[in-house]
Structures are given as structure tokens and as C-alpha cells.
Coordinates of C-alpha atoms in Angstrom, one line a residue:
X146 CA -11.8 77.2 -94.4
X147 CA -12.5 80.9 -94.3
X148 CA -16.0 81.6 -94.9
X149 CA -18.0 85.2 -95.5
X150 CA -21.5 86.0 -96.0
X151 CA -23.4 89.2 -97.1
X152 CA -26.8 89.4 -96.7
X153 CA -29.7 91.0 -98.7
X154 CA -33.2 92.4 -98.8
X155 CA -36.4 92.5 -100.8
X156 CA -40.0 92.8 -100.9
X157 CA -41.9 90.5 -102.8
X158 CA -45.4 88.5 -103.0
X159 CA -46.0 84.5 -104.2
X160 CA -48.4 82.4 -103.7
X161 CA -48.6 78.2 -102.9
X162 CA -51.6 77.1 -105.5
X163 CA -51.0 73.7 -104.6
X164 CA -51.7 73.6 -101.0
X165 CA -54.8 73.0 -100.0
X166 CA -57.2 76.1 -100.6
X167 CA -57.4 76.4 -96.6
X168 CA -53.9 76.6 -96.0
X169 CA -52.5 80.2 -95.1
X170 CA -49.3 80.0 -98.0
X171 CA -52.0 78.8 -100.6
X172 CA -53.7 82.3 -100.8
X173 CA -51.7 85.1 -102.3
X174 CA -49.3 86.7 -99.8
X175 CA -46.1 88.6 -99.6
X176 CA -43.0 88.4 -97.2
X177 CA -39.9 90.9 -96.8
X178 CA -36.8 88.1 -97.4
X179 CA -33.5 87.8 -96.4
X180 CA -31.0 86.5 -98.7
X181 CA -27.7 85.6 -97.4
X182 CA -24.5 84.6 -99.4
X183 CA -21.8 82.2 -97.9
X184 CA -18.7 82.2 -99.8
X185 CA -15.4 80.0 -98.7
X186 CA -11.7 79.6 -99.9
X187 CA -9.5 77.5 -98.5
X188 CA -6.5 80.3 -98.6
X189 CA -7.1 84.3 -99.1
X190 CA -6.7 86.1 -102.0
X191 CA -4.0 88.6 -102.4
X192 CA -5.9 91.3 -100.6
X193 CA -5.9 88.7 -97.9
X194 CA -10.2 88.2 -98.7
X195 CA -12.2 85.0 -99.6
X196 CA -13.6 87.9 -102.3
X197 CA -14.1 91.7 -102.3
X198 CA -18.0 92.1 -100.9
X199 CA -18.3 94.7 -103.8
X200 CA -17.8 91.6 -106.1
X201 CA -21.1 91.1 -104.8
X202 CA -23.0 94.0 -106.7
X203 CA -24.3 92.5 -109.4
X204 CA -26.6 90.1 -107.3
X205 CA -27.6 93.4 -105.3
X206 CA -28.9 94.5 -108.6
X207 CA -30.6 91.2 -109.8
X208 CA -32.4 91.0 -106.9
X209 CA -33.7 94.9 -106.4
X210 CA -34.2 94.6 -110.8
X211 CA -35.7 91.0 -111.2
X212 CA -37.5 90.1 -107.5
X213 CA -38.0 93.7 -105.5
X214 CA -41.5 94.4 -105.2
X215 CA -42.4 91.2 -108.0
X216 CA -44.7 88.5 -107.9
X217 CA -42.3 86.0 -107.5
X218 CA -44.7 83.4 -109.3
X219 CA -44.7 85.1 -112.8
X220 CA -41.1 86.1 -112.1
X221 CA -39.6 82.4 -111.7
X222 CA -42.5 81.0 -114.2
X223 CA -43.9 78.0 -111.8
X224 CA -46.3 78.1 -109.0
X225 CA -43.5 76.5 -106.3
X226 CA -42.1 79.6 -105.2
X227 CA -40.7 78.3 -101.7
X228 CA -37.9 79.6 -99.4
X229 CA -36.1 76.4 -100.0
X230 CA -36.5 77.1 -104.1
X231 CA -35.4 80.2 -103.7
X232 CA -32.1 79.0 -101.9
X233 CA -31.4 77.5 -104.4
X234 CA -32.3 79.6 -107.2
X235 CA -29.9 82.4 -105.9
X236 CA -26.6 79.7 -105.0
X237 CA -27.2 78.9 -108.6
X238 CA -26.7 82.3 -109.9
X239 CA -24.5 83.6 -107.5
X240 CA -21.7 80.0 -108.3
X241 CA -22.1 80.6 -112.0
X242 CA -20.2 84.2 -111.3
X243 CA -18.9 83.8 -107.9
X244 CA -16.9 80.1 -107.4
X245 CA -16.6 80.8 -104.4
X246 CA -20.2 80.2 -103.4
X247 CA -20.6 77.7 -100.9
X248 CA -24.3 78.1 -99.8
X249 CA -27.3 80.3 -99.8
X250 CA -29.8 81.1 -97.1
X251 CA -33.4 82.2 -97.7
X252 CA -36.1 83.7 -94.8
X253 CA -39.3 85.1 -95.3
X254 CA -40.1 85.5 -91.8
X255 CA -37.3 86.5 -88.9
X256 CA -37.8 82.5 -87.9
X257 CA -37.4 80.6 -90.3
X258 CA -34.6 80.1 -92.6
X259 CA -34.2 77.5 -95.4
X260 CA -30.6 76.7 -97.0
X261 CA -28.9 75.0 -100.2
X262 CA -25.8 74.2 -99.6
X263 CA -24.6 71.5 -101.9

């Protein structure tokens, strides 16, 4: 299986209201997150790639239009705005254009990662 992965950046601010009011993630906060992409194929294209990285542009701009600099809690609608949600929020977007999506990582801090990989 060949694999690839691209990674991403953004800015943003949530906040865990159901967690205990002493808990640190309950008050509002803000983390600069990683996004990483894992696509796989079996065989290579044509151009000998599991897909063109510029294939990837459109979630570049998703994520600087919709999440950049966002409250990620008004953005997504719920108050449940984890790491582990967001892996999952952005393998869902990226495998309804990108088939070859095989999983999505998600950090907010440099150790500590959460994945979706169906």
C-alpha cells in the first residue's frame, strides 16, 4: 500500500462546557492545530502518485476560510469540539472528495495527537 500525507495549520479557540468548571479545557482556550491527511492506493496513478498534493487545495482553503482564527464551537454548532471530533470531521470531508483518504490526524499541542482512521 502506498500511503502520503500533507499536513496543515490553523489557529483557532473552543471550549469543553461539559467538563467540570475546574478543569483547564472547560474554560475558553485556543490551540494552533495540526491537521494531517493520509491518503493510500494500492497501485499509482498514471503520474506514478497515490494523488497530486495540489489535489489537496481545496481543504487548504476550507480550513484557512471556515476554522482559521474561529471559534470552533459556533463553527461546528456543538459544544464537543475535541481533537478526536475534529479527526473525524476533516476524514469526512476530505473522503467525500478525495477516495483516497485513509485517515486523519488532529494535534493541538506538539504532544498529543488524536486519529480517525476507519
Amino acid at each position: 500500500m502506498f500511503r502520503i500525507t500533507k499536513e496543515f495549520h490553523f489557529s483557532a479557540s473552543h471550549q469543553l462546557t461539559s467538563l467540570p468548571p475546574d478543569h483547564q479545557c472547560a474554560r475558553l482556550h485556543g490551540h494552533n492545530y495540526i491537521v494531517e491527511v493520509e491518503l493510500s492506493a494500492k497501485e499509482l496513478n498514471e503520474h506514478g502518485f497515490v494523488r497530486d498534493y495540489h489535489d489537496l487545495a481545496p481543504l487548504k482553503r476550507y480550513i484557512d476560510q471556515s476554522f482559521d482564527h474561529r471559534h470552533l464551537n459556533d463553527v461546528l454548532g456543538h459544544e464537543q469540539v475535541t481533537a478526536e471530533y475534529l479527526a473525524r470531521h476533516f476524514y469526512e470531508w476530505c473522503k467525500a472528495r478525495l477516495p483516497e483518504t485513509s485517515a486523519v490526524r488532529v494535534s493541538e499541542t506538539p504532544k498529543i495527537w488524536a486519529e480517525w482512521r476507519p
